[in-house]
Coordinates of C-alpha atoms in Angstrom, one line a residue:
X1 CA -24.3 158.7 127.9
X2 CA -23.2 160.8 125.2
X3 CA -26.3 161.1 122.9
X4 CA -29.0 159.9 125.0
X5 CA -31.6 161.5 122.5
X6 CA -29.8 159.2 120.0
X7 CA -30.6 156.4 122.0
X8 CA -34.0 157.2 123.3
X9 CA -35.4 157.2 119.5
X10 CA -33.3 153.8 119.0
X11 CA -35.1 152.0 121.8
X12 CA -38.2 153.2 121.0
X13 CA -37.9 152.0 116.9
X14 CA -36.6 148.7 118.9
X15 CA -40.0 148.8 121.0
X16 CA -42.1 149.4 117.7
X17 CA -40.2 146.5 115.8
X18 CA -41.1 144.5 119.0
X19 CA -44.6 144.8 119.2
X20 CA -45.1 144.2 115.1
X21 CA -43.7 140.7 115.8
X22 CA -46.0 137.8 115.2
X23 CA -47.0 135.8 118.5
X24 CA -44.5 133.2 119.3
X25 CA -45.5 129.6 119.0
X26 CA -46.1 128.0 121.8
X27 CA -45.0 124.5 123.0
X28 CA -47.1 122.5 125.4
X29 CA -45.4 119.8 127.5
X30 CA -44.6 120.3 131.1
X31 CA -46.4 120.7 133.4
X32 CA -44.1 123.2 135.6
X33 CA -41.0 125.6 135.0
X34 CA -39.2 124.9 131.5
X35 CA -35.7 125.0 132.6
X36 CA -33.3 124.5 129.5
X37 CA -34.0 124.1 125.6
X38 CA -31.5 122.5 122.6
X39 CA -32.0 122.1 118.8
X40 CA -30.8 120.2 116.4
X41 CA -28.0 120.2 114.1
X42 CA -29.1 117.4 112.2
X43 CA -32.3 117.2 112.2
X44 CA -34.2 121.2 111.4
X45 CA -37.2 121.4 113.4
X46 CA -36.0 119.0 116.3
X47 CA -36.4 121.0 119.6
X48 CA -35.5 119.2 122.8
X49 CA -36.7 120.9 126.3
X50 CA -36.7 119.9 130.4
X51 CA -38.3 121.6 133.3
X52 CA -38.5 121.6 136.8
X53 CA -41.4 118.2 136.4
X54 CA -38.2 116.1 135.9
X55 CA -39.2 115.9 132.6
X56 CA -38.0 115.9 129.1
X57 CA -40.0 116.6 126.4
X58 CA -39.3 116.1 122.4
X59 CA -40.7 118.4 119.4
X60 CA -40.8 118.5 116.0
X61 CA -42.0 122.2 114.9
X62 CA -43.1 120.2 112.0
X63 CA -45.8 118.3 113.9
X64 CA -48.6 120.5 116.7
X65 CA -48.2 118.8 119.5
X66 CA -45.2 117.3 121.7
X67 CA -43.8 114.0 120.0
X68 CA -43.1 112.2 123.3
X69 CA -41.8 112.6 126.7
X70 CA -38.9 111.5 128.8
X71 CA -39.2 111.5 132.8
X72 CA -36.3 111.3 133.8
X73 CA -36.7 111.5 137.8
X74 CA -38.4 113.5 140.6
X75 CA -36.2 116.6 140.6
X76 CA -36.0 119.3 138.1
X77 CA -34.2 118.8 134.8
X78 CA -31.4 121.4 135.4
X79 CA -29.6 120.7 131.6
X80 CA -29.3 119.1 128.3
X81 CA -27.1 118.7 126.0
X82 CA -26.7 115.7 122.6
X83 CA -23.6 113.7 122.4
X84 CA -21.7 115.7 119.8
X85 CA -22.0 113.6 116.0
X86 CA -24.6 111.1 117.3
X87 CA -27.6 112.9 118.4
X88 CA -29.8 110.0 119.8
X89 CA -27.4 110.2 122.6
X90 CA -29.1 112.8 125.3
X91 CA -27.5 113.9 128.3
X92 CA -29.6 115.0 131.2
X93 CA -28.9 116.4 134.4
X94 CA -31.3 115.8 137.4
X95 CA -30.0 117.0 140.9
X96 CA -26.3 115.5 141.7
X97 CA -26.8 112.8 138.7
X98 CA -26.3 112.7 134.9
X99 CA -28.5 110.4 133.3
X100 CA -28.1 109.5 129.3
X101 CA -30.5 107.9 127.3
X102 CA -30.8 106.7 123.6
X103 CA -33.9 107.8 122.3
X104 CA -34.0 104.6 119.8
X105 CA -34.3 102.3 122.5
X106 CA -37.4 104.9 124.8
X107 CA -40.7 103.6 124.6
X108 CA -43.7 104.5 126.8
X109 CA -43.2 101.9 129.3
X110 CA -39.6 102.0 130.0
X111 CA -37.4 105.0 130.5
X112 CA -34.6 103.3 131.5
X113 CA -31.4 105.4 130.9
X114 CA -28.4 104.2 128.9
X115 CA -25.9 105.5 131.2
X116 CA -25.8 107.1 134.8
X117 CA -23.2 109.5 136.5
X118 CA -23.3 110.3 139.5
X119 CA -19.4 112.2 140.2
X120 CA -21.1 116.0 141.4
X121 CA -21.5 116.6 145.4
X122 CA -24.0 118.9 144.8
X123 CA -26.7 119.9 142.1
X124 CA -25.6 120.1 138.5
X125 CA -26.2 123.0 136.5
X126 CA -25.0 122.8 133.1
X127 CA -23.7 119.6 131.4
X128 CA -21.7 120.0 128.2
X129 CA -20.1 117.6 125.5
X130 CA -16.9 118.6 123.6
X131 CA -16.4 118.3 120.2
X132 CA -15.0 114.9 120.4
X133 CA -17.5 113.4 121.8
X134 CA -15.0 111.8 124.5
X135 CA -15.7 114.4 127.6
X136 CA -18.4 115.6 129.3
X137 CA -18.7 118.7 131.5
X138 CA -20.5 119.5 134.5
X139 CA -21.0 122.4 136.6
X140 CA -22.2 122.6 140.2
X141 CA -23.7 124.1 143.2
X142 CA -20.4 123.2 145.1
X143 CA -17.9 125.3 143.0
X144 CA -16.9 122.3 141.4
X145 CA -16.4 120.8 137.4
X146 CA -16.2 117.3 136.7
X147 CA -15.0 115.9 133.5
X148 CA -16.6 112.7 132.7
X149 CA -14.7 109.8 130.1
X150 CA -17.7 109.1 128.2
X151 CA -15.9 106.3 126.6
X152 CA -14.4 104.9 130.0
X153 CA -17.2 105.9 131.1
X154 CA -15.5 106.8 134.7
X155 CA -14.3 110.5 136.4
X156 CA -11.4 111.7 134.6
X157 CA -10.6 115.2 136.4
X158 CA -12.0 117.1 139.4
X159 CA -11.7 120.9 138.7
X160 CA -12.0 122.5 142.0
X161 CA -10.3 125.2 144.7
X162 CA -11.4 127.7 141.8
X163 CA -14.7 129.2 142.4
X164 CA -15.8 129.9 146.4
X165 CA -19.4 129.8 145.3
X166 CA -22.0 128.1 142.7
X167 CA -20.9 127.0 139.3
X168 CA -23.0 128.1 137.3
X169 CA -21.6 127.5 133.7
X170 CA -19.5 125.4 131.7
X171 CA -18.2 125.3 128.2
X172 CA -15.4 123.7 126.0
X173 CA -13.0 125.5 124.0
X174 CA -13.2 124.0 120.7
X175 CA -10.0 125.3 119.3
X176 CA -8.0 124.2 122.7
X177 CA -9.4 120.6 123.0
X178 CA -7.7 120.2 126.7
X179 CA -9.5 123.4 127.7
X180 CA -12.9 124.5 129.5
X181 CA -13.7 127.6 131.0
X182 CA -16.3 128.0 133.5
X183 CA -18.1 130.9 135.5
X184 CA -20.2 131.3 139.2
X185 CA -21.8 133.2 141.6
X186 CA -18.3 134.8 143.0
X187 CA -18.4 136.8 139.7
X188 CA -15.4 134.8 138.6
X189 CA -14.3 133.5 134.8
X190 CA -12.0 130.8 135.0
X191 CA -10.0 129.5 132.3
X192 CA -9.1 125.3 133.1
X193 CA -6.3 123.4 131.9
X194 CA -8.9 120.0 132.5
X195 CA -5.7 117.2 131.3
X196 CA -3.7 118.9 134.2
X197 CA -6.7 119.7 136.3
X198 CA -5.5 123.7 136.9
X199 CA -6.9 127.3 136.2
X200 CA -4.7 129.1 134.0
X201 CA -6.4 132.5 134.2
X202 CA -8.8 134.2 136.3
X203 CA -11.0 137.1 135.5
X204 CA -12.9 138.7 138.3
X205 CA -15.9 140.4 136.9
X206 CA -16.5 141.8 141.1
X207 CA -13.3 143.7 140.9
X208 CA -13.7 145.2 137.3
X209 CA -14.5 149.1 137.9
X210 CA -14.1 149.6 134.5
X211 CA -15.9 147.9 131.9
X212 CA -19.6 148.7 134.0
X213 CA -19.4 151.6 132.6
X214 CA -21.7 153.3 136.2
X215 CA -23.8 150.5 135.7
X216 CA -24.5 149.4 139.3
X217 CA -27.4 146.4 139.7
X218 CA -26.6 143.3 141.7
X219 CA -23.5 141.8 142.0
X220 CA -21.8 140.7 138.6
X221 CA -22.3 136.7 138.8
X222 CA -21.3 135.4 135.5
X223 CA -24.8 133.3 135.0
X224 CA -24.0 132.2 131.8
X225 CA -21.2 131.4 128.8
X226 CA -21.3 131.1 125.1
X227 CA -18.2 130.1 123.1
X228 CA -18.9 130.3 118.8
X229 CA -18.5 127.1 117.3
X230 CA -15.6 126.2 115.2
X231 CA -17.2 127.1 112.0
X232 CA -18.1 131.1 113.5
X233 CA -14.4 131.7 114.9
X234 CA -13.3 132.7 111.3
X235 CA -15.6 135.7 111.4
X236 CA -15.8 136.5 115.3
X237 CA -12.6 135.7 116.2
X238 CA -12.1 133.6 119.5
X239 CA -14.2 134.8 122.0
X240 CA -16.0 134.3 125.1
X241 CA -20.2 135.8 125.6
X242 CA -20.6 136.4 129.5
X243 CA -23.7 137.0 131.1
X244 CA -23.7 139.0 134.4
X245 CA -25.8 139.4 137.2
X246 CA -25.5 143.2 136.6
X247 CA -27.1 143.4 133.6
X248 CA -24.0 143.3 131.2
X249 CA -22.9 141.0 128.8
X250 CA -19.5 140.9 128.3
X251 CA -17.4 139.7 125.1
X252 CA -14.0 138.4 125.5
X253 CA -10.9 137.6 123.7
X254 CA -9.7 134.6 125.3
X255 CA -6.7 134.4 123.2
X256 CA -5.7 138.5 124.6
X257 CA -6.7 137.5 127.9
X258 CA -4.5 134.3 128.7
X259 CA -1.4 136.8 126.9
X260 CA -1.8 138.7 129.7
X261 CA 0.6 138.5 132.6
X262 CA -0.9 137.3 136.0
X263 CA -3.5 134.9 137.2
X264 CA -6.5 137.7 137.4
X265 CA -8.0 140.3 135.0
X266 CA -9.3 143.4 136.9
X267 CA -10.2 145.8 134.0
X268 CA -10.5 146.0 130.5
X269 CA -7.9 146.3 128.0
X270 CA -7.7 150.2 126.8
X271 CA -6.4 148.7 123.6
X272 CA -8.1 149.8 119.9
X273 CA -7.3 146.7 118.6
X274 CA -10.9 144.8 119.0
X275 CA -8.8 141.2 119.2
X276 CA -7.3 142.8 122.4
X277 CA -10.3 144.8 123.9
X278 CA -13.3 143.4 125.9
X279 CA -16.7 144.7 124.2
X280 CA -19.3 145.8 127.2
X281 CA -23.1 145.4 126.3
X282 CA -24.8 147.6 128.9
X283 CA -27.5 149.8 129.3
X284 CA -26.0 152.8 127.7
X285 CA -26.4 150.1 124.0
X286 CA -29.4 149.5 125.1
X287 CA -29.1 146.3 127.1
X288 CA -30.6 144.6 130.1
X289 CA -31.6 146.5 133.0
X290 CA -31.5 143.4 135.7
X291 CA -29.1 140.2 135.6
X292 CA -28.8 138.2 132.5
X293 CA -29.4 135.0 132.8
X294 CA -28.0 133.4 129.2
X295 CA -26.5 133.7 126.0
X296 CA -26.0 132.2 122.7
X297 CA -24.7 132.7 119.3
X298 CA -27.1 132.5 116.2
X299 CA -27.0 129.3 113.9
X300 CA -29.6 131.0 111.9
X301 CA -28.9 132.9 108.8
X302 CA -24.8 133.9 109.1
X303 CA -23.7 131.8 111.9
X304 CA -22.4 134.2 114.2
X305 CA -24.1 137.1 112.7
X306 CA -25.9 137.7 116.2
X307 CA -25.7 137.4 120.3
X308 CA -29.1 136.5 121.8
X309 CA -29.3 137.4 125.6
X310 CA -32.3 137.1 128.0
X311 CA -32.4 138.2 131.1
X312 CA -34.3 138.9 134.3
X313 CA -35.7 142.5 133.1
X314 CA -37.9 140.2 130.9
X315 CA -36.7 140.7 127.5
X316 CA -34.4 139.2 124.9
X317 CA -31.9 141.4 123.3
X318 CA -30.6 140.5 119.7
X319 CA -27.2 141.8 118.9
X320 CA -25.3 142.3 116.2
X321 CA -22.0 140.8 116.6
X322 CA -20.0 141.6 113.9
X323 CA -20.7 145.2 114.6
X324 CA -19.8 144.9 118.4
X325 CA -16.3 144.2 117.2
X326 CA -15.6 146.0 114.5
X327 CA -13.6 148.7 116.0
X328 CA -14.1 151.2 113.0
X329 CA -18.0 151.4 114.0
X330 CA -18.4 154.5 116.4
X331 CA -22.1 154.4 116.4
X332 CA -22.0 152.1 119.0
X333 CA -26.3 152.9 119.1
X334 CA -26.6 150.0 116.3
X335 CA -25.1 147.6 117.8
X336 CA -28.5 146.7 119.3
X337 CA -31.0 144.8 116.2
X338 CA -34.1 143.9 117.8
X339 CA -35.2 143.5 121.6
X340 CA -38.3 141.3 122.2
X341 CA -40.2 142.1 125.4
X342 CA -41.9 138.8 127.3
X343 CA -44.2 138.8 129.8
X344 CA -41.5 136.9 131.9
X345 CA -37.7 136.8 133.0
X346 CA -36.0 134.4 130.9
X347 CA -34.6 130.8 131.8
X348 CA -32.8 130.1 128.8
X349 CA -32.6 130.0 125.3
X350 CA -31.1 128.6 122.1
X351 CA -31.2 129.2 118.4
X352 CA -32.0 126.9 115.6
X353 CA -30.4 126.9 111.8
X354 CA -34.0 127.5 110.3
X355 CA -35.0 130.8 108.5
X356 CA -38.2 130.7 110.5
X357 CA -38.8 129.6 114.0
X358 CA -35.4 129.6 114.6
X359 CA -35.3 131.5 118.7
X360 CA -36.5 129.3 121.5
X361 CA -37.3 130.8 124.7
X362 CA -37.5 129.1 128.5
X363 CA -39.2 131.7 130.6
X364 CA -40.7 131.3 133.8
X365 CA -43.7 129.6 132.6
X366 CA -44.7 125.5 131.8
X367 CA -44.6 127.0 128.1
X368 CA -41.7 127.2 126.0
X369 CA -42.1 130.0 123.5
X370 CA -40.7 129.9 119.4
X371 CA -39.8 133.0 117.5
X372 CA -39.1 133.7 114.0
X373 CA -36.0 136.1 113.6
X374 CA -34.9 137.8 110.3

């Protein structure tokens, strides 16, 4: 660390700016573990959560309390996602099985889903629509990705022989539609060809000695994956947020890294071009001191503008993206805008387009937690 005076007074204005946050609001609704939280693109205020009761619950921040609830089985609700363009579409995932259900059609007696998949061997830990609304995604314990034909509605490609361990994430790559790139527990990033049913590139994170920058926690499991939406890719460029079991958060140029020759990345680009080089949030920028666990892009204010990762060191770190890769910033200390310490390690979280309430927060508690970033 260079300046480590520089960054002492840093964290402790980020401790200060902390602490003078108002409370979070709190939503009441399961009655264990919240696991995963959504929000809604239509519909401002609309905050969708599951937890480890097998349940589902709905809220509007415009109302106090939940607005109804969803059980959707005895096992723990691992993921949610909306059918992309028609929201009363949900996808839920509950052990092996993906369950959908239209929330028009819910009332308190029945909870009988719309749709039911049941393609995974093993326990499903994200679930993911593309942009079409045609495919869905899922991740699990086995290594494995399906890709579901929501309109068939059948199994349309088995991605697997790629990761030796748990996948743990899953995202489509809006501006390749045939693409999906995944991450597990064998500290692996794979980039999928899903039409053809093959990786095309292959980053292992547990053979990259260079980008940890002496950072040495647990292994680097890749935990987590963000991808910008197609309206942020103007102003971030296309890149990939990875969260890793050693406390880093990676961003990545997939465009630079499928250039590259080989089938395996192990090392970062020494490039000064910022579309070519990976960007490494560590602890030396102030970042996480124990795995991270997820990211996601803002939708408040300038879509884009900012990188939200929790982690296992119970905090959430706020980062300014658009100074991470603007390479003519050597102040690298301010890349860092606002850290929020919890009380627990983090589950997950997602953003919201409001100006207020706009950070929800899964920890390891029954109760979801709302914050208002500016």
């Amino acid at each position: 660390m260079l300046f480590p005076e520089l960054n002492n007074r840093r964290r402790k204005s980020l401790t200060v700016i902390a602490m003078a946050m108002a409370e979070p609001r709190k939503l009441r609704g399961h009655s264990s573990t919240a696991t995963c939280c959504i929000t809604s693109r239509d519909r401002p205020g609309l905050v969708v959560t599951s937890g480890e009761d097998g349940r589902v619950c709905w809220f509007d921040l415009r109302c106090k309390d939940v607005q109804f609830t969803i059980d959707v089985g005895a096992e723990p609700v691992s993921s949610l996602c909306f059918k992309t363009g028609n929201e009363n579409i949900l996808y839920a995932s509950s052990g092996n099985e993906i369950k959908s259900f239209d929330v028009h059609t819910l009332n308190g007696a029945s909870w009988k889903p719309l749709d039911s998949y049941n393609y995974n061997k093993d326990e499903v830990n994200q679930v993911v629509c593309n942009g079409r609304s045609s495919f869905l995604a899922s991740a699990d314990d086995s290594g494995d990705v399906k890709i579901i034909d929501i309109g068939q509605k059948c199994l349309y490609k088995t991605l697997r022989a790629g990761h030796t361990s748990i996948c743990s994430s899953v995202q489509f790559i809006p501006w390749r539609p045939w693409e999906v790139i995944t991450g597990g527990l064998d500290s692996k990033l794979l980039l999928w060809d899903f039409s053809k049913g093959r990786s095309q590139k292959i980053i292992d994170f547990g053979s990259d000695t260079q980008s940890n920058s002496g950072q040495c926690l647990n292994p680097a499991f890749v935990h987590s994956i963000a991808i910008p939406e197609v309206d942020m890719v103007d102003k971030l460029g296309k890149i990939c947020a990875v969260a890793r079991g050693d406390g880093i958060v990676d961003l990545i140029n997939i465009e630079s890294e499928l250039s590259r020759k080989g089938t395996s990345s192990k090392g970062s680009s020494s490039s000064s071009n910022v579309m070519n080089k990976r960007v490494c949030l560590d602890y030396s920028v102030g970042g996480h001191n124990a795995a991270v666990s997820c990211v996601a892009f803002s939708l408040f204010q300038e879509k884009g503008r900012f990188l939200i990762s929790g982690g296992n060191d119970k905090t959430v770190k706020i980062w300014d993206c658009f100074k991470c890769l603007d390479s003519e910033i050597n102040n690298n200390s301010d890349f860092l805008h606002l850290d929020i310490s919890l009380s627990k390690k983090v589950n997950w979280l997602c953003t919201s387009q409001s100006d207020s309430e706009n950070l929800v927060v899964c920890d390891t508690t029954r109760v979801v937690k709302v914050y208002t970033i500016s």
